[in-house]
Amino acid sequence: MNNKEFISSYGLFATLVVTVIGVNVFSYPSELANLVGGDGWLVIFLSGVIVYTLIYFICKVEKKNDYSHTYEILKSRFGKVIGILVALSLIWYSIFFISMGLRVFTEEIKLYLLEKTPTEFIFVVTILAGTYLVRGEIDNLIKFNEISFWLMFIPVILVLVLSVYDADFTNILPILNSPPNNYVKGTIAGVNRFAGFQILLLIIPFLKDKKNVAKVAFKSMLFITVFYAAVFILVVSVFGKNQTKILLWPVITMIKYINIPGSFIERWEGIIMSIWVIFYFTTFTNHYYFAADLLKKVLKLKDIKLSSAIIVPFIYLIALYPNNVAEVYSLGTRYGNIFFLINLIIIPVVLLLMPSPRKGGGKNPE
């Protein structure tokens, strides 16, 4: 793509939201309930504050380096060899994240929509569809995010509002009733549910209004935090803390049992799962594009088409590796926290603490 600034503030807002919120929100209430009971909403807001701090660091790093491409920043700050290794680490994290998400997404789709469809077939269709969108360059990806935002959240919020009919909000009480170390574990898990904000490294150089990036990012994180908290409160209010702990995907179960007198819709979860295809696909394609774009720079390729093709077998094989959903969550917990710490905390902080580069050292995105 030619060097130009074309992404609006809304494009940034929509991209951040649809990249961060994915299919893992289905299991998030159960995970938090097991750690902190009904105080999950407190942990979510604390996690949101921490993540926004990390986002602010990324914004400062970009500004400090004249809004250059991520690879150019890494190469100029760490040197060519270490810069390539750091870039590969970022690429690997994105591939691992979407691969684990692909397996969870596939299992959910098979359970609620396509029961007899082979896992491998769903993998191939999703990956090929994502590859097609990624090959269309970043301007098409941003437009897709802007449209998807409304398609995703208007119907989902309407359906969640219907869940209030069976909710008992006293189920979240009492508050602050868990051991302190559980809040620490919950916050670590919560911060990981905001993974995807590294997409800022990709889109900030293309923003029209770079001065307000931190403000727009704050609005995005506020929306995501409130959405996560609302979903958690609704689930616990409907099922109670103990029941929420034992449900694998409590959000889907909650929607499944919506019972509105006189309603002509019998299977609400089918509607939500149809919409949730977009939820995962936006997360998938944005992470995918980020990894492919960075790999293109590392390998010095002319365009993103070849780098996106190179990534395809890695996504497929990693997603196929776990034997079941429990193993997916185990791998995600075991390695996801480490990858998150290295790529989204340590690297941005180190870049921020490094001395400012000499003027004229940065390169604009291509």
mmCIF file of C-alpha atoms in Angstrom:
data_model
loop_
_atom_site.group_PDB
_atom_site.id
_atom_site.type_symbol
_atom_site.label_atom_id
_atom_site.label_comp_id
_atom_site.label_asym_id
_atom_site.label_seq_id
_atom_site.Cartn_x
_atom_site.Cartn_y
_atom_site.Cartn_z
ATOM 1 C CA MET A 1 0.000 0.000 0.000
ATOM 2 C CA ASN A 2 1.169 3.519 -0.747
ATOM 3 C CA ASN A 3 2.091 5.731 2.134
ATOM 4 C CA LYS A 4 -1.052 7.592 3.133
ATOM 5 C CA GLU A 5 -3.122 8.434 6.173
ATOM 6 C CA PHE A 6 -6.655 7.192 5.652
ATOM 7 C CA ILE A 7 -7.910 5.576 8.902
ATOM 8 C CA SER A 8 -10.482 7.668 10.772
ATOM 9 C CA SER A 9 -11.004 7.780 14.530
ATOM 10 C CA TYR A 10 -14.040 5.550 14.123
ATOM 11 C CA GLY A 11 -11.938 3.090 12.141
ATOM 12 C CA LEU A 12 -9.490 2.940 15.062
ATOM 13 C CA PHE A 13 -12.298 2.554 17.614
ATOM 14 C CA ALA A 14 -14.061 -0.210 15.675
ATOM 15 C CA THR A 15 -10.837 -2.076 14.904
ATOM 16 C CA LEU A 16 -9.731 -2.135 18.531
ATOM 17 C CA VAL A 17 -13.134 -3.320 19.769
ATOM 18 C CA VAL A 18 -13.694 -6.090 17.217
ATOM 19 C CA THR A 19 -10.099 -7.308 17.531
ATOM 20 C CA VAL A 20 -10.165 -7.625 21.323
ATOM 21 C CA ILE A 21 -13.657 -9.044 21.841
ATOM 22 C CA GLY A 22 -13.793 -12.576 20.472
ATOM 23 C CA VAL A 23 -15.264 -15.994 21.200
ATOM 24 C CA ASN A 24 -13.401 -16.273 24.523
ATOM 25 C CA VAL A 25 -15.994 -13.999 26.104
ATOM 26 C CA PHE A 26 -18.244 -17.084 26.153
ATOM 27 C CA SER A 27 -16.031 -18.762 28.771
ATOM 28 C CA TYR A 28 -14.769 -15.630 30.543
ATOM 29 C CA PRO A 29 -17.545 -15.462 33.225
ATOM 30 C CA SER A 30 -16.894 -19.074 34.227
ATOM 31 C CA GLU A 31 -13.168 -18.480 34.549
ATOM 32 C CA LEU A 32 -13.631 -15.384 36.704
ATOM 33 C CA ALA A 33 -16.347 -16.974 38.857
ATOM 34 C CA ASN A 34 -13.958 -19.806 39.722
ATOM 35 C CA LEU A 35 -11.324 -17.305 40.804
ATOM 36 C CA VAL A 36 -13.189 -14.437 42.495
ATOM 37 C CA GLY A 37 -16.848 -15.468 42.648
ATOM 38 C CA GLY A 38 -19.205 -12.558 42.042
ATOM 39 C CA ASP A 39 -16.396 -9.990 42.095
ATOM 40 C CA GLY A 40 -15.441 -10.674 38.487
ATOM 41 C CA TRP A 41 -16.792 -7.299 37.392
ATOM 42 C CA LEU A 42 -14.324 -5.571 39.729
ATOM 43 C CA VAL A 43 -11.464 -7.571 38.239
ATOM 44 C CA ILE A 44 -12.627 -6.677 34.728
ATOM 45 C CA PHE A 45 -12.484 -2.942 35.459
ATOM 46 C CA LEU A 46 -9.039 -3.314 37.063
ATOM 47 C CA SER A 47 -7.845 -5.269 34.025
ATOM 48 C CA GLY A 48 -9.211 -2.541 31.755
ATOM 49 C CA VAL A 49 -7.179 0.117 33.589
ATOM 50 C CA ILE A 50 -4.000 -1.957 33.298
ATOM 51 C CA VAL A 51 -4.536 -2.622 29.604
ATOM 52 C CA TYR A 52 -5.198 1.031 28.847
ATOM 53 C CA THR A 53 -1.883 1.853 30.551
ATOM 54 C CA LEU A 54 -0.155 -0.593 28.186
ATOM 55 C CA ILE A 55 -1.984 0.963 25.241
ATOM 56 C CA TYR A 56 -0.799 4.394 26.344
ATOM 57 C CA PHE A 57 2.762 3.041 26.327
ATOM 58 C CA ILE A 58 2.302 1.841 22.731
ATOM 59 C CA CYS A 59 0.971 5.258 21.701
ATOM 60 C CA LYS A 60 3.994 6.947 23.272
ATOM 61 C CA VAL A 61 6.378 4.491 21.591
ATOM 62 C CA GLU A 62 4.857 5.237 18.171
ATOM 63 C CA LYS A 63 5.014 8.990 18.743
ATOM 64 C CA LYS A 64 8.568 8.723 20.007
ATOM 65 C CA ASN A 65 9.577 6.889 16.817
ATOM 66 C CA ASP A 66 7.826 9.240 14.386
ATOM 67 C CA TYR A 67 4.945 6.792 13.760
ATOM 68 C CA SER A 68 7.132 4.362 11.851
ATOM 69 C CA HIS A 69 6.237 0.803 10.906
ATOM 70 C CA THR A 70 6.638 -1.666 13.789
ATOM 71 C CA TYR A 71 9.481 -3.546 12.122
ATOM 72 C CA GLU A 72 11.379 -0.341 11.424
ATOM 73 C CA ILE A 73 11.023 0.646 15.075
ATOM 74 C CA LEU A 74 12.249 -2.735 16.289
ATOM 75 C CA LYS A 75 15.180 -2.779 13.873
ATOM 76 C CA SER A 76 16.285 0.771 14.682
ATOM 77 C CA ARG A 77 15.974 0.327 18.451
ATOM 78 C CA PHE A 78 17.268 -3.237 18.935
ATOM 79 C CA GLY A 79 19.483 -3.678 15.885
ATOM 80 C CA LYS A 80 18.811 -5.914 12.887
ATOM 81 C CA VAL A 81 19.310 -9.358 14.467
ATOM 82 C CA ILE A 82 17.512 -8.753 17.774
ATOM 83 C CA GLY A 83 14.884 -6.680 15.960
ATOM 84 C CA ILE A 84 14.066 -9.649 13.717
ATOM 85 C CA LEU A 85 13.842 -11.964 16.737
ATOM 86 C CA VAL A 86 11.475 -9.571 18.525
ATOM 87 C CA ALA A 87 9.372 -9.254 15.361
ATOM 88 C CA LEU A 88 9.203 -13.056 15.069
ATOM 89 C CA SER A 89 8.080 -13.213 18.695
ATOM 90 C CA LEU A 90 5.210 -10.811 17.941
ATOM 91 C CA ILE A 91 4.313 -12.840 14.855
ATOM 92 C CA TRP A 92 4.349 -16.113 16.781
ATOM 93 C CA TYR A 93 2.147 -14.701 19.530
ATOM 94 C CA SER A 94 -0.499 -13.585 17.037
ATOM 95 C CA ILE A 95 -0.431 -16.966 15.264
ATOM 96 C CA PHE A 96 -0.693 -18.875 18.553
ATOM 97 C CA PHE A 97 -3.547 -16.658 19.751
ATOM 98 C CA ILE A 98 -5.717 -17.042 16.646
ATOM 99 C CA SER A 99 -4.934 -20.761 16.396
ATOM 100 C CA MET A 100 -6.178 -21.439 19.917
ATOM 101 C CA GLY A 101 -9.171 -19.205 19.224
ATOM 102 C CA LEU A 102 -9.872 -21.096 15.990
ATOM 103 C CA ARG A 103 -10.098 -24.384 17.877
ATOM 104 C CA VAL A 104 -12.484 -22.946 20.504
ATOM 105 C CA PHE A 105 -14.554 -21.279 17.775
ATOM 106 C CA THR A 106 -14.773 -24.543 15.831
ATOM 107 C CA GLU A 107 -15.871 -26.545 18.864
ATOM 108 C CA GLU A 108 -18.601 -24.010 19.636
ATOM 109 C CA ILE A 109 -19.807 -23.966 16.040
ATOM 110 C CA LYS A 110 -19.911 -27.775 15.945
ATOM 111 C CA LEU A 111 -21.852 -27.943 19.198
ATOM 112 C CA TYR A 112 -24.524 -25.396 18.321
ATOM 113 C CA LEU A 113 -24.693 -25.105 14.516
ATOM 114 C CA LEU A 114 -22.705 -27.644 12.474
ATOM 115 C CA GLU A 115 -22.703 -30.801 14.591
ATOM 116 C CA LYS A 116 -21.638 -33.259 11.863
ATOM 117 C CA THR A 117 -19.175 -31.017 10.040
ATOM 118 C CA PRO A 118 -15.531 -32.196 10.332
ATOM 119 C CA THR A 119 -13.247 -29.984 12.405
ATOM 120 C CA GLU A 120 -10.662 -29.852 9.635
ATOM 121 C CA PHE A 121 -13.228 -28.569 7.132
ATOM 122 C CA ILE A 122 -14.215 -25.661 9.402
ATOM 123 C CA PHE A 123 -10.514 -24.888 9.873
ATOM 124 C CA VAL A 124 -9.874 -24.752 6.134
ATOM 125 C CA VAL A 125 -12.936 -22.629 5.327
ATOM 126 C CA THR A 126 -12.162 -20.118 8.103
ATOM 127 C CA ILE A 127 -8.479 -19.836 7.210
ATOM 128 C CA LEU A 128 -9.148 -19.448 3.481
ATOM 129 C CA ALA A 129 -11.816 -16.806 4.097
ATOM 130 C CA GLY A 130 -9.422 -14.939 6.397
ATOM 131 C CA THR A 131 -6.610 -15.208 3.852
ATOM 132 C CA TYR A 132 -8.851 -13.743 1.151
ATOM 133 C CA LEU A 133 -9.635 -10.701 3.321
ATOM 134 C CA VAL A 134 -6.012 -10.243 4.422
ATOM 135 C CA ARG A 135 -4.837 -10.253 0.804
ATOM 136 C CA GLY A 136 -7.142 -7.288 0.174
ATOM 137 C CA GLU A 137 -4.788 -4.935 2.054
ATOM 138 C CA ILE A 138 -5.367 -2.882 5.184
ATOM 139 C CA ASP A 139 -7.905 -0.389 3.796
ATOM 140 C CA ASN A 140 -10.369 -3.210 3.077
ATOM 141 C CA LEU A 141 -9.711 -4.709 6.504
ATOM 142 C CA ILE A 142 -10.546 -1.427 8.255
ATOM 143 C CA LYS A 143 -13.763 -1.045 6.243
ATOM 144 C CA PHE A 144 -14.707 -4.605 7.201
ATOM 145 C CA ASN A 145 -14.117 -3.769 10.887
ATOM 146 C CA GLU A 146 -16.235 -0.617 10.669
ATOM 147 C CA ILE A 147 -19.194 -2.501 9.203
ATOM 148 C CA SER A 148 -18.774 -5.533 11.474
ATOM 149 C CA PHE A 149 -18.957 -3.431 14.626
ATOM 150 C CA TRP A 150 -22.635 -2.618 14.050
ATOM 151 C CA LEU A 151 -23.489 -6.101 12.796
ATOM 152 C CA MET A 152 -21.971 -7.582 15.947
ATOM 153 C CA PHE A 153 -23.095 -5.412 18.803
ATOM 154 C CA ILE A 154 -26.580 -4.175 17.951
ATOM 155 C CA PRO A 155 -28.172 -7.673 17.905
ATOM 156 C CA VAL A 156 -26.007 -9.026 20.733
ATOM 157 C CA ILE A 157 -26.822 -6.167 23.086
ATOM 158 C CA LEU A 158 -30.520 -6.539 22.279
ATOM 159 C CA VAL A 159 -30.415 -10.247 23.110
ATOM 160 C CA LEU A 160 -28.443 -9.635 26.317
ATOM 161 C CA VAL A 161 -31.066 -7.101 27.391
ATOM 162 C CA LEU A 162 -33.647 -9.895 27.113
ATOM 163 C CA SER A 163 -31.596 -11.917 29.616
ATOM 164 C CA VAL A 164 -32.401 -9.325 32.295
ATOM 165 C CA TYR A 165 -35.898 -10.868 32.417
ATOM 166 C CA ASP A 166 -34.526 -13.855 34.419
ATOM 167 C CA ALA A 167 -31.746 -12.039 36.300
ATOM 168 C CA ASP A 168 -31.396 -11.646 40.052
ATOM 169 C CA PHE A 169 -28.667 -9.073 40.583
ATOM 170 C CA THR A 170 -28.297 -9.916 44.272
ATOM 171 C CA ASN A 171 -26.407 -13.029 43.103
ATOM 172 C CA ILE A 172 -23.237 -10.955 42.686
ATOM 173 C CA LEU A 173 -23.250 -10.106 46.403
ATOM 174 C CA PRO A 174 -21.366 -10.019 48.740
ATOM 175 C CA ILE A 175 -18.396 -8.195 47.250
ATOM 176 C CA LEU A 176 -14.708 -8.471 48.216
ATOM 177 C CA ASN A 177 -15.269 -11.943 49.600
ATOM 178 C CA SER A 178 -12.300 -13.777 47.998
ATOM 179 C CA PRO A 179 -8.652 -14.213 49.070
ATOM 180 C CA PRO A 180 -6.313 -11.444 47.798
ATOM 181 C CA ASN A 181 -4.225 -13.853 45.693
ATOM 182 C CA ASN A 182 -7.364 -14.839 43.771
ATOM 183 C CA TYR A 183 -7.850 -11.231 42.703
ATOM 184 C CA VAL A 184 -4.271 -11.221 41.404
ATOM 185 C CA LYS A 185 -4.912 -14.421 39.409
ATOM 186 C CA GLY A 186 -8.204 -13.016 38.163
ATOM 187 C CA THR A 187 -6.545 -9.792 37.035
ATOM 188 C CA ILE A 188 -3.857 -11.715 35.150
ATOM 189 C CA ALA A 189 -6.553 -13.771 33.423
ATOM 190 C CA GLY A 190 -8.583 -10.619 32.795
ATOM 191 C CA VAL A 191 -5.718 -8.709 31.201
ATOM 192 C CA ASN A 192 -5.198 -11.614 28.798
ATOM 193 C CA ARG A 193 -8.825 -11.286 27.669
ATOM 194 C CA PHE A 194 -7.889 -7.858 26.282
ATOM 195 C CA ALA A 195 -5.222 -9.364 24.006
ATOM 196 C CA GLY A 196 -5.355 -7.871 20.542
ATOM 197 C CA PHE A 197 -4.598 -4.257 21.361
ATOM 198 C CA GLN A 198 -1.210 -4.717 19.667
ATOM 199 C CA ILE A 199 -3.145 -4.041 16.455
ATOM 200 C CA LEU A 200 -2.421 -0.404 17.339
ATOM 201 C CA LEU A 201 1.156 -0.966 16.173
ATOM 202 C CA LEU A 202 -0.227 -1.716 12.737
ATOM 203 C CA ILE A 203 -2.823 1.027 12.334
ATOM 204 C CA ILE A 204 -1.410 4.070 14.177
ATOM 205 C CA PRO A 205 0.950 4.993 11.279
ATOM 206 C CA PHE A 206 -2.088 5.169 8.952
ATOM 207 C CA LEU A 207 -4.310 7.337 11.194
ATOM 208 C CA LYS A 208 -5.548 10.694 9.953
ATOM 209 C CA ASP A 209 -5.617 12.183 13.454
ATOM 210 C CA LYS A 210 -2.667 10.809 15.387
ATOM 211 C CA LYS A 211 -2.957 13.401 18.159
ATOM 212 C CA ASN A 212 -6.176 11.890 19.524
ATOM 213 C CA VAL A 213 -5.160 8.235 19.335
ATOM 214 C CA ALA A 214 -4.957 7.880 23.132
ATOM 215 C CA LYS A 215 -8.444 9.377 23.575
ATOM 216 C CA VAL A 216 -9.988 7.084 20.955
ATOM 217 C CA ALA A 217 -8.176 4.086 22.446
ATOM 218 C CA PHE A 218 -9.591 5.023 25.865
ATOM 219 C CA LYS A 219 -13.135 5.025 24.462
ATOM 220 C CA SER A 220 -12.490 1.624 22.880
ATOM 221 C CA MET A 221 -11.201 0.143 26.126
ATOM 222 C CA LEU A 222 -14.106 1.659 28.061
ATOM 223 C CA PHE A 223 -16.585 0.038 25.659
ATOM 224 C CA ILE A 224 -14.836 -3.344 25.898
ATOM 225 C CA THR A 225 -14.574 -3.180 29.693
ATOM 226 C CA VAL A 226 -18.229 -2.257 30.159
ATOM 227 C CA PHE A 227 -19.292 -4.990 27.717
ATOM 228 C CA TYR A 228 -17.250 -7.658 29.528
ATOM 229 C CA ALA A 229 -18.528 -6.481 32.931
ATOM 230 C CA ALA A 230 -22.157 -6.410 31.756
ATOM 231 C CA VAL A 231 -21.883 -9.935 30.358
ATOM 232 C CA PHE A 232 -20.344 -11.221 33.597
ATOM 233 C CA ILE A 233 -22.949 -9.543 35.808
ATOM 234 C CA LEU A 234 -25.790 -10.897 33.677
ATOM 235 C CA VAL A 235 -24.453 -14.464 33.701
ATOM 236 C CA VAL A 236 -23.905 -14.549 37.464
ATOM 237 C CA SER A 237 -27.273 -12.860 38.051
ATOM 238 C CA VAL A 238 -29.040 -15.516 35.991
ATOM 239 C CA PHE A 239 -27.199 -18.652 37.168
ATOM 240 C CA GLY A 240 -25.603 -17.675 40.471
ATOM 241 C CA LYS A 241 -21.900 -18.005 41.272
ATOM 242 C CA ASN A 242 -21.809 -21.767 41.849
ATOM 243 C CA GLN A 243 -23.653 -22.680 38.658
ATOM 244 C CA THR A 244 -21.564 -20.265 36.585
ATOM 245 C CA LYS A 245 -18.386 -22.004 37.767
ATOM 246 C CA ILE A 246 -19.328 -25.359 36.248
ATOM 247 C CA LEU A 247 -20.607 -24.121 32.882
ATOM 248 C CA LEU A 248 -18.134 -24.332 29.987
ATOM 249 C CA TRP A 249 -19.743 -21.558 27.917
ATOM 250 C CA PRO A 250 -22.165 -19.842 30.309
ATOM 251 C CA VAL A 251 -23.020 -16.965 27.953
ATOM 252 C CA ILE A 252 -24.400 -19.332 25.323
ATOM 253 C CA THR A 253 -26.243 -21.326 27.982
ATOM 254 C CA MET A 254 -27.806 -18.136 29.332
ATOM 255 C CA ILE A 255 -29.010 -17.078 25.908
ATOM 256 C CA LYS A 256 -30.268 -20.591 25.186
ATOM 257 C CA TYR A 257 -32.707 -20.412 28.091
ATOM 258 C CA ILE A 258 -34.148 -16.985 27.301
ATOM 259 C CA ASN A 259 -37.886 -17.392 27.630
ATOM 260 C CA ILE A 260 -39.984 -14.404 26.629
ATOM 261 C CA PRO A 261 -43.758 -15.041 26.735
ATOM 262 C CA GLY A 262 -45.236 -14.662 23.275
ATOM 263 C CA SER A 263 -41.838 -14.741 21.541
ATOM 264 C CA PHE A 264 -41.787 -16.342 18.085
ATOM 265 C CA ILE A 265 -38.085 -17.259 18.328
ATOM 266 C CA GLU A 266 -37.358 -20.666 19.903
ATOM 267 C CA ARG A 267 -33.559 -20.981 19.655
ATOM 268 C CA TRP A 268 -31.902 -17.713 20.586
ATOM 269 C CA GLU A 269 -28.452 -19.311 20.799
ATOM 270 C CA GLY A 270 -28.592 -20.140 17.077
ATOM 271 C CA ILE A 271 -29.020 -16.465 16.258
ATOM 272 C CA ILE A 272 -26.161 -15.434 18.540
ATOM 273 C CA MET A 273 -23.851 -18.158 17.236
ATOM 274 C CA SER A 274 -24.521 -16.973 13.697
ATOM 275 C CA ILE A 275 -23.529 -13.453 14.741
ATOM 276 C CA TRP A 276 -20.609 -14.765 16.768
ATOM 277 C CA VAL A 277 -19.043 -16.090 13.582
ATOM 278 C CA ILE A 278 -18.287 -12.440 12.856
ATOM 279 C CA PHE A 279 -16.961 -11.971 16.408
ATOM 280 C CA TYR A 280 -14.282 -14.581 15.880
ATOM 281 C CA PHE A 281 -13.640 -13.734 12.242
ATOM 282 C CA THR A 282 -12.804 -10.087 12.997
ATOM 283 C CA THR A 283 -10.400 -11.133 15.751
ATOM 284 C CA PHE A 284 -8.907 -13.756 13.452
ATOM 285 C CA THR A 285 -8.377 -11.514 10.439
ATOM 286 C CA ASN A 286 -6.912 -8.578 12.381
ATOM 287 C CA HIS A 287 -4.377 -10.745 14.206
ATOM 288 C CA TYR A 288 -3.699 -12.569 10.953
ATOM 289 C CA TYR A 289 -3.060 -9.328 9.081
ATOM 290 C CA PHE A 290 -0.784 -8.040 11.843
ATOM 291 C CA ALA A 291 1.336 -11.218 11.698
ATOM 292 C CA ALA A 292 1.406 -11.318 7.881
ATOM 293 C CA ASP A 293 2.318 -7.642 7.574
ATOM 294 C CA LEU A 294 5.179 -8.002 10.045
ATOM 295 C CA LEU A 295 6.392 -11.212 8.379
ATOM 296 C CA LYS A 296 6.370 -9.424 5.027
ATOM 297 C CA LYS A 297 8.790 -6.857 6.441
ATOM 298 C CA VAL A 298 11.017 -9.468 8.085
ATOM 299 C CA LEU A 299 11.315 -11.521 4.878
ATOM 300 C CA LYS A 300 11.498 -8.394 2.665
ATOM 301 C CA LEU A 301 8.581 -9.486 0.500
ATOM 302 C CA LYS A 302 6.881 -7.154 -1.979
ATOM 303 C CA ASP A 303 3.327 -7.651 -0.753
ATOM 304 C CA ILE A 304 1.320 -9.414 1.918
ATOM 305 C CA LYS A 305 -0.047 -12.174 -0.317
ATOM 306 C CA LEU A 306 2.972 -14.457 0.042
ATOM 307 C CA SER A 307 3.506 -13.825 3.767
ATOM 308 C CA SER A 308 -0.160 -14.585 4.488
ATOM 309 C CA ALA A 309 0.181 -17.885 2.585
ATOM 310 C CA ILE A 310 3.284 -18.836 4.594
ATOM 311 C CA ILE A 311 1.332 -18.463 7.851
ATOM 312 C CA VAL A 312 -1.592 -20.705 6.783
ATOM 313 C CA PRO A 313 -0.068 -24.143 7.640
ATOM 314 C CA PHE A 314 1.090 -22.885 11.043
ATOM 315 C CA ILE A 315 -2.429 -21.773 11.974
ATOM 316 C CA TYR A 316 -3.908 -25.074 10.826
ATOM 317 C CA LEU A 317 -1.403 -27.328 12.608
ATOM 318 C CA ILE A 318 -1.414 -25.405 15.901
ATOM 319 C CA ALA A 319 -5.226 -25.353 15.976
ATOM 320 C CA LEU A 320 -5.282 -29.099 15.280
ATOM 321 C CA TYR A 321 -2.739 -29.967 17.980
ATOM 322 C CA PRO A 322 -4.972 -29.908 21.125
ATOM 323 C CA ASN A 323 -7.103 -33.011 21.666
ATOM 324 C CA ASN A 324 -10.054 -31.173 23.198
ATOM 325 C CA VAL A 325 -11.271 -27.814 24.517
ATOM 326 C CA ALA A 326 -9.835 -28.443 27.981
ATOM 327 C CA GLU A 327 -6.382 -28.854 26.461
ATOM 328 C CA VAL A 328 -6.858 -25.663 24.452
ATOM 329 C CA TYR A 329 -7.530 -23.677 27.626
ATOM 330 C CA SER A 330 -4.614 -25.412 29.360
ATOM 331 C CA LEU A 331 -2.209 -24.461 26.558
ATOM 332 C CA GLY A 332 -3.611 -20.949 26.461
ATOM 333 C CA THR A 333 -3.081 -20.487 30.182
ATOM 334 C CA ARG A 334 0.348 -22.095 30.188
ATOM 335 C CA TYR A 335 1.869 -20.284 27.223
ATOM 336 C CA GLY A 336 -0.511 -17.410 26.556
ATOM 337 C CA ASN A 337 0.418 -15.589 29.769
ATOM 338 C CA ILE A 338 4.125 -15.869 28.949
ATOM 339 C CA PHE A 339 3.680 -14.649 25.365
ATOM 340 C CA PHE A 340 1.497 -11.778 26.588
ATOM 341 C CA LEU A 341 4.083 -10.741 29.185
ATOM 342 C CA ILE A 342 6.931 -10.747 26.685
ATOM 343 C CA ASN A 343 5.216 -9.201 23.676
ATOM 344 C CA LEU A 344 2.652 -6.808 25.131
ATOM 345 C CA ILE A 345 4.298 -5.706 28.380
ATOM 346 C CA ILE A 346 8.081 -6.138 28.331
ATOM 347 C CA ILE A 347 8.704 -5.114 24.706
ATOM 348 C CA PRO A 348 6.590 -1.892 24.762
ATOM 349 C CA VAL A 349 8.039 -0.869 28.146
ATOM 350 C CA VAL A 350 11.619 -1.437 26.949
ATOM 351 C CA LEU A 351 10.936 0.554 23.768
ATOM 352 C CA LEU A 352 9.425 3.372 25.825
ATOM 353 C CA LEU A 353 12.400 3.526 28.182
ATOM 354 C CA MET A 354 14.965 3.605 25.388
ATOM 355 C CA PRO A 355 16.423 7.022 24.468
ATOM 356 C CA SER A 356 14.700 8.894 21.652
ATOM 357 C CA PRO A 357 16.082 8.058 18.186
ATOM 358 C CA ARG A 358 17.884 10.621 16.109
ATOM 359 C CA LYS A 359 15.714 12.764 13.884
ATOM 360 C CA GLY A 360 15.263 11.355 10.423
ATOM 361 C CA GLY A 361 15.904 7.801 11.601
ATOM 362 C CA GLY A 362 12.330 6.596 11.267
ATOM 363 C CA LYS A 363 10.629 5.345 8.136
ATOM 364 C CA ASN A 364 7.023 5.740 7.231
ATOM 365 C CA PRO A 365 4.862 2.705 6.586
ATOM 366 C CA GLU A 366 4.645 1.292 3.109
#
